[in-house]
Each structure stands twice: as structure tokens, then as C-alpha cells.
Coordinates of C-alpha atoms and ligand atoms in Angstrom, one line a residue:
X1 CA 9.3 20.3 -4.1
X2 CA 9.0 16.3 -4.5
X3 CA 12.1 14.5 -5.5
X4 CA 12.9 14.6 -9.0
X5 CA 14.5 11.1 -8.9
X6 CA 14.1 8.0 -7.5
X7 CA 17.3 7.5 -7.2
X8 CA 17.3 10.2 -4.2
X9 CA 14.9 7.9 -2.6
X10 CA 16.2 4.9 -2.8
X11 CA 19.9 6.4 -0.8
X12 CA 17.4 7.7 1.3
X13 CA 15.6 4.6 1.7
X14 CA 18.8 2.9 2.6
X15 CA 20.6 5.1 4.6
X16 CA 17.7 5.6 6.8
X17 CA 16.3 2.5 7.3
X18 CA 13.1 2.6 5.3
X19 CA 13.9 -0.1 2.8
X20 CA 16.6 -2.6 1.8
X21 CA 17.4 -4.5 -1.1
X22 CA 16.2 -8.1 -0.2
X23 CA 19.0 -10.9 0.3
X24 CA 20.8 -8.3 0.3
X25 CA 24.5 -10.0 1.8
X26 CA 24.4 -12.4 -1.0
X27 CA 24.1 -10.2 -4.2
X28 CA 20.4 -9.3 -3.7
X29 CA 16.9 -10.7 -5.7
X30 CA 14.9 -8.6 -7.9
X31 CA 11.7 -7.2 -7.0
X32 CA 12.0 -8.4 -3.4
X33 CA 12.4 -5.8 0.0
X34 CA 13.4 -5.6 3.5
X35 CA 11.6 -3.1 5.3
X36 CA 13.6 -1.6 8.0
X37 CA 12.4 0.2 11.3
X38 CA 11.5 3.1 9.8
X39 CA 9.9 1.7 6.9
X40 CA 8.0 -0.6 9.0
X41 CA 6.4 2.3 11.3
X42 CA 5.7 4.3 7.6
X43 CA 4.0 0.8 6.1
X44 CA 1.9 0.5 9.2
X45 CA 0.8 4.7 9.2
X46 CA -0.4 3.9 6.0
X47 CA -2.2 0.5 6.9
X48 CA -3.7 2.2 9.9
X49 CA -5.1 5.6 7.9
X50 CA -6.5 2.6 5.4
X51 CA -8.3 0.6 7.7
X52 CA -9.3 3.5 10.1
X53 CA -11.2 4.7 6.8
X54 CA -12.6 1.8 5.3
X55 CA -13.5 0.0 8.9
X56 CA -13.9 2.3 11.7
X57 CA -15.6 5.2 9.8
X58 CA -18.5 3.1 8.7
X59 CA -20.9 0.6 9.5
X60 CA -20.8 -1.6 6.4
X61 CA -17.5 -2.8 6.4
X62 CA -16.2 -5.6 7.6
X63 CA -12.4 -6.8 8.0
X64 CA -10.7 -10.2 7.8
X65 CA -7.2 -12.1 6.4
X66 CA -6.9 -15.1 4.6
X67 CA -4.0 -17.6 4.2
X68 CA -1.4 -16.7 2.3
X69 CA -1.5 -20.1 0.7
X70 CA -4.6 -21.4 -0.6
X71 CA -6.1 -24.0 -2.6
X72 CA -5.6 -24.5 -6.0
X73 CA -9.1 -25.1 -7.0
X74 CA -9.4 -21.0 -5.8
X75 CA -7.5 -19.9 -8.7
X76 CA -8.7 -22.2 -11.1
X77 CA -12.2 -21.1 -11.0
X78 CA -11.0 -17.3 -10.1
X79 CA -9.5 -17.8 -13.8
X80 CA -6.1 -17.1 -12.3
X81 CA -4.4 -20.7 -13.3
X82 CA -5.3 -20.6 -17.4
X83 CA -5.3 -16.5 -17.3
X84 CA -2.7 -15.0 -15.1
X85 CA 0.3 -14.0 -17.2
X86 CA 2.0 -12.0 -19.2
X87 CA 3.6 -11.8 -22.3
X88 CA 6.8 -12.4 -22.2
X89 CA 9.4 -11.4 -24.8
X90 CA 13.1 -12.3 -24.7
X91 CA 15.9 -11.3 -26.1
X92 CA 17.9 -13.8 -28.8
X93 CA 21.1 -12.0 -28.5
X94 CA 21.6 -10.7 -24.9
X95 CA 19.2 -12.7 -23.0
X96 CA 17.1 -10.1 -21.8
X97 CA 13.4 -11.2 -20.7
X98 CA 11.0 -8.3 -21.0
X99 CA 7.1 -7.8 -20.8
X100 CA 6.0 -7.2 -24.2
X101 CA 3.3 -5.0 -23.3
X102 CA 5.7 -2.6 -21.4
X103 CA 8.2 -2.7 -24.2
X104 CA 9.9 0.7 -25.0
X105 CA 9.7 -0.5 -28.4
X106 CA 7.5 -4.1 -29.1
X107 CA 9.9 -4.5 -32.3
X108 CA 13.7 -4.1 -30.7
X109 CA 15.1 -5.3 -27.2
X110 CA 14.9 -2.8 -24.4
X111 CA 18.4 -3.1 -24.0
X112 CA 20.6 -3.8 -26.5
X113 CA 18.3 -2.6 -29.7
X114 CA 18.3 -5.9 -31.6
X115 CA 15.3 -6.7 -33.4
X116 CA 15.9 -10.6 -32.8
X117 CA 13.1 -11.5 -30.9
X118 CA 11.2 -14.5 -30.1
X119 CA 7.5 -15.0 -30.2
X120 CA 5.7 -13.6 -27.2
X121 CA 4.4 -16.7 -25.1
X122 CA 2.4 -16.4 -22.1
X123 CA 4.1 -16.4 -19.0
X124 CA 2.3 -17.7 -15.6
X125 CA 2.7 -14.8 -12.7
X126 CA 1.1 -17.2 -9.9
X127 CA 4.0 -19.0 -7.8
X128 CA 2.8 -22.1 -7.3
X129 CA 3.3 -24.8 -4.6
X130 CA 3.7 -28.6 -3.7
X131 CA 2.0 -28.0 -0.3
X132 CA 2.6 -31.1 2.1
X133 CA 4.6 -34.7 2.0
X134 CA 2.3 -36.4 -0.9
X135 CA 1.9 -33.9 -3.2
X136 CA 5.0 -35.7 -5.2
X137 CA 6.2 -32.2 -7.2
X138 CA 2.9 -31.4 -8.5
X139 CA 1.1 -27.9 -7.9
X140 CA -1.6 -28.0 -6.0
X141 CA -1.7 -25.0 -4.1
X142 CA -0.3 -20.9 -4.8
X143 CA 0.9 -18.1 -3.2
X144 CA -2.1 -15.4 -3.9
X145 CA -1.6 -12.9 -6.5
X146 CA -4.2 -11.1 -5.0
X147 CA -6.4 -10.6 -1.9
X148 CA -9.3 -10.1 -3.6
X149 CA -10.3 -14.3 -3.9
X150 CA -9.6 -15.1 -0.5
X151 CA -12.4 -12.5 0.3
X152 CA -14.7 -13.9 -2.4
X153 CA -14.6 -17.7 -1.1
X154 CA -15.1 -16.2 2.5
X155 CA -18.0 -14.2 1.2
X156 CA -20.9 -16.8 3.0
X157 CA -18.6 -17.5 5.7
X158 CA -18.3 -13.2 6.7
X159 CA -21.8 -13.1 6.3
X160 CA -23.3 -15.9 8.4
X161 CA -21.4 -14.6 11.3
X162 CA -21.5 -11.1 10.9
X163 CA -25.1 -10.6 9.1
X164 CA -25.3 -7.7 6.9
X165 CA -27.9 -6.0 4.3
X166 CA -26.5 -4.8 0.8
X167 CA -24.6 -3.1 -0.2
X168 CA -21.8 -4.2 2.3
X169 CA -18.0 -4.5 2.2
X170 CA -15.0 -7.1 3.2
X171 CA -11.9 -5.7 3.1
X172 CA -8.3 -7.1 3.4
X173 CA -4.6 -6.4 4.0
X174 CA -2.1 -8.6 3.1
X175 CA 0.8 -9.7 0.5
X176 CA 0.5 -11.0 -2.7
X177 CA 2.8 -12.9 -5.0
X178 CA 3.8 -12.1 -8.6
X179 CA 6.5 -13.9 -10.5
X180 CA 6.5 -10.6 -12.4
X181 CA 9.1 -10.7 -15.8
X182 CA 10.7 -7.6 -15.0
X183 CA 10.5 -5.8 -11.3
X184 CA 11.6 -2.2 -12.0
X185 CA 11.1 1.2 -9.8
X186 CA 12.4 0.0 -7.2
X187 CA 9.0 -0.9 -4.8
X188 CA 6.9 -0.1 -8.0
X189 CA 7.1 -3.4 -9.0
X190 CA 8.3 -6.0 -6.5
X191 CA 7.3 -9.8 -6.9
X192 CA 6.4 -9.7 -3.4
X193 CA 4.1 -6.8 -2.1
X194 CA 1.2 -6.0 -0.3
X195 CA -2.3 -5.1 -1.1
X196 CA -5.3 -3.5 0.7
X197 CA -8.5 -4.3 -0.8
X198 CA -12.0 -3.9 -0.6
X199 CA -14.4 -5.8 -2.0
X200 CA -18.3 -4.2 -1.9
X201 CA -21.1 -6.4 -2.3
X202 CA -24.1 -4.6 -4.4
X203 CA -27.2 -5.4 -6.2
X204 CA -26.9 -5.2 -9.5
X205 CA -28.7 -2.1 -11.0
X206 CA -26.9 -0.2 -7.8
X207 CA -23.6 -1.0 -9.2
X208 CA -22.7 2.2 -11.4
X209 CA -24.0 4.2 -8.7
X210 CA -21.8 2.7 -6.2
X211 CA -18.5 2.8 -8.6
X212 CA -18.8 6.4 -8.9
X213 CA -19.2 6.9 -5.0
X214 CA -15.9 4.9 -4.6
X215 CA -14.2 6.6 -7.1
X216 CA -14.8 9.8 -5.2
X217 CA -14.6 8.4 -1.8
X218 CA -11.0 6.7 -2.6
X219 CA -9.8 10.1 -4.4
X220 CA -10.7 12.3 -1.9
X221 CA -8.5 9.4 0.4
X222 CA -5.9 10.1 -1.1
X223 CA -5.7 13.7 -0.8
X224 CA -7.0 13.7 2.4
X225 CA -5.2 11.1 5.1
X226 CA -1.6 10.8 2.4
X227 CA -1.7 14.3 1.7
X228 CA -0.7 14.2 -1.9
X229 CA -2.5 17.7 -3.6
X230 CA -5.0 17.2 -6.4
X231 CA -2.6 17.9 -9.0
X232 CA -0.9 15.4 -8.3
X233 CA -3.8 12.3 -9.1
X234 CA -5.5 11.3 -12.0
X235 CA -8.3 8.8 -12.7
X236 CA -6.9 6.9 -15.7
X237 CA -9.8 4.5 -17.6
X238 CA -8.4 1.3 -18.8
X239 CA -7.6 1.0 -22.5
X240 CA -8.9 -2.6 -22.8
X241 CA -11.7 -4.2 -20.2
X242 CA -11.4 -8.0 -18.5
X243 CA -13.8 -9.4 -19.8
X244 CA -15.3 -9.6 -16.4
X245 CA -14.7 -6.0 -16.1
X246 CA -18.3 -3.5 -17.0
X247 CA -15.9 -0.1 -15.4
X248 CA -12.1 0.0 -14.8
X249 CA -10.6 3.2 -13.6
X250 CA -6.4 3.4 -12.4
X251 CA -5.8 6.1 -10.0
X252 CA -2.1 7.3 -10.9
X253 CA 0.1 9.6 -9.1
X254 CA 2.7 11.4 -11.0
X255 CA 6.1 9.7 -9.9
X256 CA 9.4 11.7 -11.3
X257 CA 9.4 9.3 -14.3
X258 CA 5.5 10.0 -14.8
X259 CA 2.0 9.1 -13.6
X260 CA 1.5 5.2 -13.0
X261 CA -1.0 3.6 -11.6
X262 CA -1.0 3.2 -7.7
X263 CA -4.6 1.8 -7.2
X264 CA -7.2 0.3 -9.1
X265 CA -11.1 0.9 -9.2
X266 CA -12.9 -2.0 -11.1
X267 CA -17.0 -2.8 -11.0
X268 CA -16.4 -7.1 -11.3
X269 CA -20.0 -7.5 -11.8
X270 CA -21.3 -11.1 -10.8
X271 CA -18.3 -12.8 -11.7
X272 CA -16.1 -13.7 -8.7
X273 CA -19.1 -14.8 -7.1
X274 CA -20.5 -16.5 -9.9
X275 CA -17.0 -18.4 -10.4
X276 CA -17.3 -19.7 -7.0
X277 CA -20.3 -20.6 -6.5
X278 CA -21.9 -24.1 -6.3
X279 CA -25.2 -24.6 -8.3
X280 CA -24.4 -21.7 -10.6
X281 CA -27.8 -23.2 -13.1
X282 CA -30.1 -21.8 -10.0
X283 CA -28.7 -18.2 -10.3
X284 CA -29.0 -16.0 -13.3
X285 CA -25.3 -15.0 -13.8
X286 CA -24.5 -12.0 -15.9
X287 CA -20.9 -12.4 -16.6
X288 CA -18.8 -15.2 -18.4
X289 CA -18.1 -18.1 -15.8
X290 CA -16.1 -21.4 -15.9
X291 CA -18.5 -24.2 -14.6
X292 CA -17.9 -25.4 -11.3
X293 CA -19.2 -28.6 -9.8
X294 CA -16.3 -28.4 -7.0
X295 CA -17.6 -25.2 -4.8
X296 CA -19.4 -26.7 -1.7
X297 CA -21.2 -23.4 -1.2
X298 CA -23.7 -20.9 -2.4
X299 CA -22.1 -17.7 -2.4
X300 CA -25.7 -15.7 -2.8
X301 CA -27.8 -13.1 -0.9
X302 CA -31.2 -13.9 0.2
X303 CA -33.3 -11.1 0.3
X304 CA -34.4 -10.3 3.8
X305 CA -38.5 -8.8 2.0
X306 CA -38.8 -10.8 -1.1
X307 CA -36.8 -14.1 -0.2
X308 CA -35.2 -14.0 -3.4
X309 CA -31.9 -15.2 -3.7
X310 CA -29.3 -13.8 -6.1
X311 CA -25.4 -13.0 -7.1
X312 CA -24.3 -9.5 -5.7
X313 CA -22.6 -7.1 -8.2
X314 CA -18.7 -6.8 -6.8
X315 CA -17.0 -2.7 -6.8
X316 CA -13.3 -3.3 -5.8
X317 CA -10.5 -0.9 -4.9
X318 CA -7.2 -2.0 -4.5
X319 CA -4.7 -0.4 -3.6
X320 CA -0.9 -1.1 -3.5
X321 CA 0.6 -0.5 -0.1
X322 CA 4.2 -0.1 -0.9
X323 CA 2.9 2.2 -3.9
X324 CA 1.4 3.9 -1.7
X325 CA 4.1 4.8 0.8
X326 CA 6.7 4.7 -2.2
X327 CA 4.2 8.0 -3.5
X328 CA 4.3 9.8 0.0
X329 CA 8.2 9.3 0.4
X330 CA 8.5 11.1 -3.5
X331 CA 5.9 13.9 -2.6
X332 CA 7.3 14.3 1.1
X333 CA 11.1 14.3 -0.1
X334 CA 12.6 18.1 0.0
X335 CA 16.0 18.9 -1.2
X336 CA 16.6 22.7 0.5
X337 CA 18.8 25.1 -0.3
X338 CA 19.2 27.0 3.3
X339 CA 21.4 29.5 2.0
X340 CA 25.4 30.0 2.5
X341 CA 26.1 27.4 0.6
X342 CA 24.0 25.2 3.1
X343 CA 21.5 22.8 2.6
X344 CA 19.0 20.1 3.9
X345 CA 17.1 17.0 2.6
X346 CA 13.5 16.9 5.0
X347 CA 10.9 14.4 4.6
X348 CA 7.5 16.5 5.2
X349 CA 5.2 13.8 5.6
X350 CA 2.2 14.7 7.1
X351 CA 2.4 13.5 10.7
X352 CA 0.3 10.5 11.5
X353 CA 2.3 9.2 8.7
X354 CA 5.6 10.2 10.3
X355 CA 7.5 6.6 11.7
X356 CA 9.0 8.4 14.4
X357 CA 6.5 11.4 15.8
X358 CA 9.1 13.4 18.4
X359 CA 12.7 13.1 18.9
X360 CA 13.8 14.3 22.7
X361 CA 17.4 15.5 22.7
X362 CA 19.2 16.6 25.4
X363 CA 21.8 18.9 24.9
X364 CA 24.3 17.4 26.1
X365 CA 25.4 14.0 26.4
X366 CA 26.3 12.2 29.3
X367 CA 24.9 14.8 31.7
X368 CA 22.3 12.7 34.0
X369 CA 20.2 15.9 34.8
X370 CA 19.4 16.6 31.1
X371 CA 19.1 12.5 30.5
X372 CA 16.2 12.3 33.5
X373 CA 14.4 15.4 32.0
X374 CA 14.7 13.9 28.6
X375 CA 13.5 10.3 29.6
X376 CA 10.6 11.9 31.7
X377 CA 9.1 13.7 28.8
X378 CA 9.6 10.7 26.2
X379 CA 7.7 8.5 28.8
X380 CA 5.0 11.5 29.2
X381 CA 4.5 11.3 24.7
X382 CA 5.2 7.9 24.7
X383 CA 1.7 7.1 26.9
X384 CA -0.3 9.0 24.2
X385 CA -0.1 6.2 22.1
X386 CA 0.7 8.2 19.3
X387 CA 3.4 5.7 18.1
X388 CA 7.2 5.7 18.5
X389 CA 9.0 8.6 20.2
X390 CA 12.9 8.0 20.2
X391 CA 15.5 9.3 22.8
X392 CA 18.3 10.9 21.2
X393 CA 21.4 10.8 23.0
X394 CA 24.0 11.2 21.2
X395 CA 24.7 15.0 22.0
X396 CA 25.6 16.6 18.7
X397 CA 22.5 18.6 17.9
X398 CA 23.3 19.9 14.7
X399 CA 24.1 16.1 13.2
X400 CA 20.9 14.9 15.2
X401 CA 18.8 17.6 13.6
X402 CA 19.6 16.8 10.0
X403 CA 19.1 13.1 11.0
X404 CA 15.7 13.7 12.3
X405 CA 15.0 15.7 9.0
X406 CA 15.3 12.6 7.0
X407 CA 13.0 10.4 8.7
X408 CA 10.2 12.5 9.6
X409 CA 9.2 13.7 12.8
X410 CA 7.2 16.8 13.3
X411 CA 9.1 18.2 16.0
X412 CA 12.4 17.7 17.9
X413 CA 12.2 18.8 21.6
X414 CA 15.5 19.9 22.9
X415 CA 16.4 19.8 26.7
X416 CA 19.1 21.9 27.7
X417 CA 20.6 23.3 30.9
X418 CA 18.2 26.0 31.3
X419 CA 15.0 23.8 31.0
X420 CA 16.8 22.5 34.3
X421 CA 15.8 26.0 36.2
X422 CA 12.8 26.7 34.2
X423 CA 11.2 23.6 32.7
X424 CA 11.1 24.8 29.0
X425 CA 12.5 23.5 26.3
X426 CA 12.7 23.7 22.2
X427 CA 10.0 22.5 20.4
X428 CA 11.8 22.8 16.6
X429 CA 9.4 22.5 13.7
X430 CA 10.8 20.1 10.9
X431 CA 9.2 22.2 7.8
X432 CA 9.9 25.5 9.0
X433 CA 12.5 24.9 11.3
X434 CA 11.3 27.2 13.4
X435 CA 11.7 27.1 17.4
X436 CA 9.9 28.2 20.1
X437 CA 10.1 27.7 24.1
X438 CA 7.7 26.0 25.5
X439 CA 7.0 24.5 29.3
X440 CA 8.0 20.3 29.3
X441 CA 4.5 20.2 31.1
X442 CA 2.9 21.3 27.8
X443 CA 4.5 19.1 25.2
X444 CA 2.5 16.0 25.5
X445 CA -0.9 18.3 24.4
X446 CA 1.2 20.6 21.6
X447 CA 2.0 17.0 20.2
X448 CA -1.3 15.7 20.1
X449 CA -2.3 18.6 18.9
X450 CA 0.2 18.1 15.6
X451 CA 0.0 14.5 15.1
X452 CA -4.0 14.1 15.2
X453 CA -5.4 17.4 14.1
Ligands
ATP1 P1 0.0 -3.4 -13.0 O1 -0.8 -3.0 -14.2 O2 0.9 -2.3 -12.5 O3 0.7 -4.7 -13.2 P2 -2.4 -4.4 -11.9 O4 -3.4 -3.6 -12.6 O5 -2.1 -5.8 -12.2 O6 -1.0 -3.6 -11.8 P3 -4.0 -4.8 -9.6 O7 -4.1 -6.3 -9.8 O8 -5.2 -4.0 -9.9 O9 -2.7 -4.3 -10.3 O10 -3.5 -4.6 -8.1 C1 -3.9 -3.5 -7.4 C2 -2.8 -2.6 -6.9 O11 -1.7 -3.5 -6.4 C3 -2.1 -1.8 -8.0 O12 -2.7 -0.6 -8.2 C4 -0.7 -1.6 -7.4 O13 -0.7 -0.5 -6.5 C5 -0.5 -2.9 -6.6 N1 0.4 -3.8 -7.3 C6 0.1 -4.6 -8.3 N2 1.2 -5.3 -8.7 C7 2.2 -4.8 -8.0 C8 3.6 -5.2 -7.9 N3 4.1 -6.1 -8.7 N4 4.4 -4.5 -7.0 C9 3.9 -3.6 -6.1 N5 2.6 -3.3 -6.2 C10 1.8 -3.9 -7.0

């Protein structure tokens, strides 16, 4: 059963190095997170099943990262600088700054139940910048909220040097910045995070065709490489459209405090493009654009047959990454009663999400026979590339066992004094706990075998 609180996850989080509170030593900062080694081997599982997916599985996809920084002409024409924000609602009597639109209750403060109010005004999420020695306090450059811009503006660049018919893809992983009003859910909302997003270039009159496909294909992702059951996910349609918007679809996973949204599915039309693009009077442009005599490029597709050039049609998923892992740690959490008055919290992730995939243990510590044995099979698993394989040598087997429970390995191989006459060992299974003897020679193969099938 996945945990029922967050709460659970968060100790876990902590005690097991998966995540920290950020700035932690000097009080902490909202809705900002230190990743520890184990949360940085989970972050990366995910990353990898992502871009192994999106890049290596297909021929139409190509993969790039932009600056974290970037102009601030980019977000004015992306609509970022006079659009992106909020509404923000605080609090006369205790202070309290809250997003109106996530409001328990838009008429009485989330926290102390006073209806004394101000006005909601809009509140800019961007973080901006005063990049270099003459810029003199003013902003002229942000932190992106998003990747999805960066891709835009390196539309013609991707596609000069990589040449590509439609419909084709750029996708991106990376952070994004968002002075959000109020981080909550612990990595739900963070005002630091990171994104993986693609961006598919179509013709338009393909587009709804395509939007469905990617629904599907990013659903079925979801089920298939994180391992979250059906039940789980919903396709959520957006109460109220961008204007840019012509389809907007949220896929939500149900979280112990309910379904939210953990990515979104949008069909952008011509817009992003359009924004961009430098003589936007020579292109017929469906959706509602600022004019912009500052882009130094076309950002069109010539047609290979009929030398026509137009404005692709955009589908984007995007997909929060530390939603993401935040959704398998809930689903993976187990809190087992083992009976006589025992009991154990495992983490069943699937295993090529797993930070650590085997733990060797010798039985005993400091006894150099078992310690050789040990370190011979961790270098055998360790040149399968499978990722990291930890030594554990710290002889309690019982303590090491619930340890390894918590974090997530697939199996624990145990090397004891008879493995010394025989070569076997104990392969335990972390879901079932069961255990079974099998030859040292034959682990590197049974572990494959787990981690990839
Ligand atoms: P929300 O409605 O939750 O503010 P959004 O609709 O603005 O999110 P998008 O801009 O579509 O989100 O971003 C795509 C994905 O990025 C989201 O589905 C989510 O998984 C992730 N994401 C967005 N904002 C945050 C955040 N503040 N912290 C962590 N992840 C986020």
C-alpha cells in the first residue's frame, strides 16, 4: 500500500538521504531542496527512463540544454514578463500571503479565518536579474520559468544542424525558477525545480492527431518505466484555456492528499513560434502574438516538395521531475506489519529506478576472507554499469537489512563463512524477503536479469 502521508515521506526523505530541507543549518527557505546521494541516483533513474524514451527509442527527437539565464527579450515576447503571475492575496491581520486561486476559501485567510483581505494584485513568478557590471540594478535578464522557450528560440538553430522533416521533436531537461507565493507539499511546489520537456513541431491540420498520440504515448510512460498502476492516473482537462492554448490536458497522480497534477499535455498552436519570429507579416499566424521587430530570425519550416514556408503547430509535454520521483517514493513506500509485533518500512520501486541496485554484505565484519569475497563480487556488478552497488560493512545484518529496505535495492547478497567453501551466497529479495542460495559466479547475470528485464 502507498504511504498514506507525506509526512512518512518526508522522515524518510531525510533520514535516508533522498532529500533535505535547503539552507537547511540556518533555519531553512521555502520551496527550495538539497538532494542527497540517494535522491540524486533516484532523480537521475528517472531522467535516464525519460530521455531513454523520448531520445533513444525514436528517430524524431532531438535533445539539447539551454542557459539557465537568458535574455530578457525571450520572455517578453514568450509573454512571460507582462503575463507570468499569480494572484496574490494577503492577509491584513496575520500577514499571511496566499494564491488566491488556491485559496481554501477565496473570502477568509487560509490560516487564521479573517475575512480582512486585500485586493488580489498580480504577482510576477519570473526571478529576474541584473546580469553583468553595467546593467546598474535594472532587469535585463531571468532565471527561466520554464524550458520550453529556450527550445523555441533554438528552434532554427536544432534544425540547421541536425535537418529534420515534420513532425519532429526537441526536448529538454533542466531547472526552472518560480518565485511561487506559497511552496507547499513539500517537492510539490518548490521555487526551484526541474522540468523535462518536449516540444513537437507539427503542421497544423496534424496537430489534434498528434495531441492524442502523446497523450497516450506519455500515459502509457507513466505506467510503464515509473510503474504507477492505471488507477492511479487521470487525464484531467483544464478548466480555463491560455489563450494560446486550442487542447490542455493535466495528467494527475493521486497523492495521499488527492490527485494533482504531475505533468502537463498542451497543443500551443503557432504561438511560441510566432512570438519569436522575425517578419511575423510574411507568415500567416493563427494564434494571438505580440509584434516583434527584435527576433533576428525566422523560426519557419520550408517545405522540402512545395517550397512553402510556414509556422509549425507546437504539442508539449512537460513533466515535473521532482513530481515525478516525489509520485514513485509515495506509490513505492510500504509500511509492513511482519507479524509478532514486528514490522518494516520497504521502498518497492521498480529497479532501474532503485539508487542503489545490490548491497553485498558480508557477514561478519572485520573478517578479511568474507571482505575479499565481498569486494570481488561488488567489482563483478559494479562493471555492468547498472549504476551504484554499495559495500556494506558494517556487520549487523539484521540493522543493514532494514536499512537497505528503505532505500531500494532489489536484492541484498550476503557472504558468509560458508560461501568461503562453496561459493554461494544469499541473494534476499527486498519485496518478498525471500532468500535463496545461489553461486557468487552467477550474481552478476541474476542481477541483470532484475534490473533490466
Ligand atoms: P501548477 O498548476 O501546479 O502551478 P503549471 O501548470 O504551472 O503547474 P507547467 O508550467 O505546465 O505547470 O509545468 C509542467 C510541470 O512542471 C508540472 O506538471 C509540474 O510537474 C512541474 N512544476 C510546475 N511548477 C512546479 C513547482 N513549483 N515545483 C515543482 N514542480 C513544478
Amino acid at each position: 500500500m502507498p504511504a498514506k502521508n507525506i509526512n512518512d515521506i518526508v522522515a524518510l526523505c531525510k533520514r535516508r538521504g533522498f532529500i533535505y530541507q535547503g539552507s537547511e543549518i540556518y533555519g531553512g527557505l521555502q520551496g527550495l531542496y538539497d538532494y542527497g546521494p540517494y535522491g540524486v541516483e533516484m532523480m537521475k533513474n528517472i531522467r535516464d527512463a525519460w530521455w531513454r524514451a523520448m531520445v533513444y527509442e525514436r528517430d524524431d527527437v532531438e535533445g539539447m540544454e539551454a542557459a539557465l539565464i537568458s535574455s530578457r527579450l525571450l520572455w517578453k515576447y514568450s509573454g512571460h514578463e507582462a503575463g507570468f503571475s499569480d494572484p496574490l492575496v494577503e492577509c491584513k491581520k496575520c500577514g499571511l500571503r496566499m494564491r488566491l486561486d488556491k485559496m481554501k476559501d477565496e473570502t477568509k485567510c487560509d490560516s487564521c479565518g479573517t475575512t480582512d483581505l486585500t485586493p488580489p494584485r498580480d504577482y510576477q513568478l519570473m526571478m529576474g536579474l541584473s546580469l553583468g557590471a553595467v546593467a546598474d540594478g535594472e532587469i535585463n535578464a531571468y532565471l527561466r520559468p520554464e524550458t520550453a522557450t529556450t527550445t523555441f528560440t533554438n528552434f532554427k538553430n536544432v534544425l540547421d544542424s541536425v535537418p529534420h522533416k515534420l513532425p519532429f521533436g526537441i526536448v529538454q531537461i533542466g531547472k526552472a525558477f518560480r518565485n511561487e507565493i506559497s511552496p507547499r507539499g513539500f517537492v510539490f511546489r518548490m521555487r526551484e525545480f526541474e522540468q523535462a520537456e518536449l516540444q513537437y513541431f507539427v503542421r497544423p491540420g496534424e496537430d489534434d492527431a498528434q495531441y492524442e498520440e502523446w497523450k497516450q504515448t506519455r500515459m502509457n510512460w507513466w505506467i510503464t518505466e515509473l510503474g504507477i498502476p492505471a488507477e492511479k492516473l487521470r487525464f484531467a482537462p483544464h478548466e480555463k484555456l491560455s489563450h494560446y492554448a486550442k487542447a490542455a490536458f493535466d495528467i494527475e497522480y493521486e497523492f495521499p492528499d488527492g490527485f494533482d497534477e504531475v505533468e502537463g499535455l498542451h497543443n500551443r498552436q503557432d504561438f511560441d513560434l510566432g512570438s519569436h519570429t522575425k517578419g511575423q507579416g510574411d507568415f500567416k499566424i493563427a494564434a494571438q502574438v505580440l509584434e516583434n521587430k527584435e527576433s533576428t530570425v525566422k523560426l519557419a519550416y520550408s517545405d522540402p516538395q512545395t517550397g512553402e514556408s510556414f509556422i509549425p503547430y507546437v504539442i508539449e509535454t512537460a513533466m515535473g521531475v521532482n513530481r515525478a520521483m516525489f509520485a514513485v517514493m509515495v506509490q513505492a513506500y510500504n509500511d509492513e506489519d511482519l507479524g509478532d509485533g514486528k514490522s518494516r518500512i520497504v521502498l518497492k520501486l521498480p529497479p532501474k529506478l532503485s539508487p542503489v541496485k545490490a548491497a553485498v554484505i558480508p557477514l561478519a565484519r572485520n573478517v578479511p576472507e568474507l571482505l575479499d569475497m565481498a569486494n570481488g563480487i561488488v567489482g563483478d556488478l559494479r562493471k555492468l554499469g547498472l549504476g551504484r552497488i554499495e559495500l556494506e560493512n558494517s556487520g549487523n545484518i539484521g540493522k543493514n537489512y532494514r536499512r537497505h529496505d528503505e532505500i531500494g535495492p532489489p536484492v541484498c547478497i550476503t557472504v558468509d563463512h560458508q560461501t568461503l567453501e562453496d561459493g554461494m551466497v544469499t541473494l534476499r529479495h527486498r519485496d518478498t524477503m525471500v532468500q535463496e542460495r545461489i553461486a557468487a559466479t552467477d550474481v552478476p547475470a541474476r542481477l541483470r536479469e532484475i534490473v533490466i528485464r
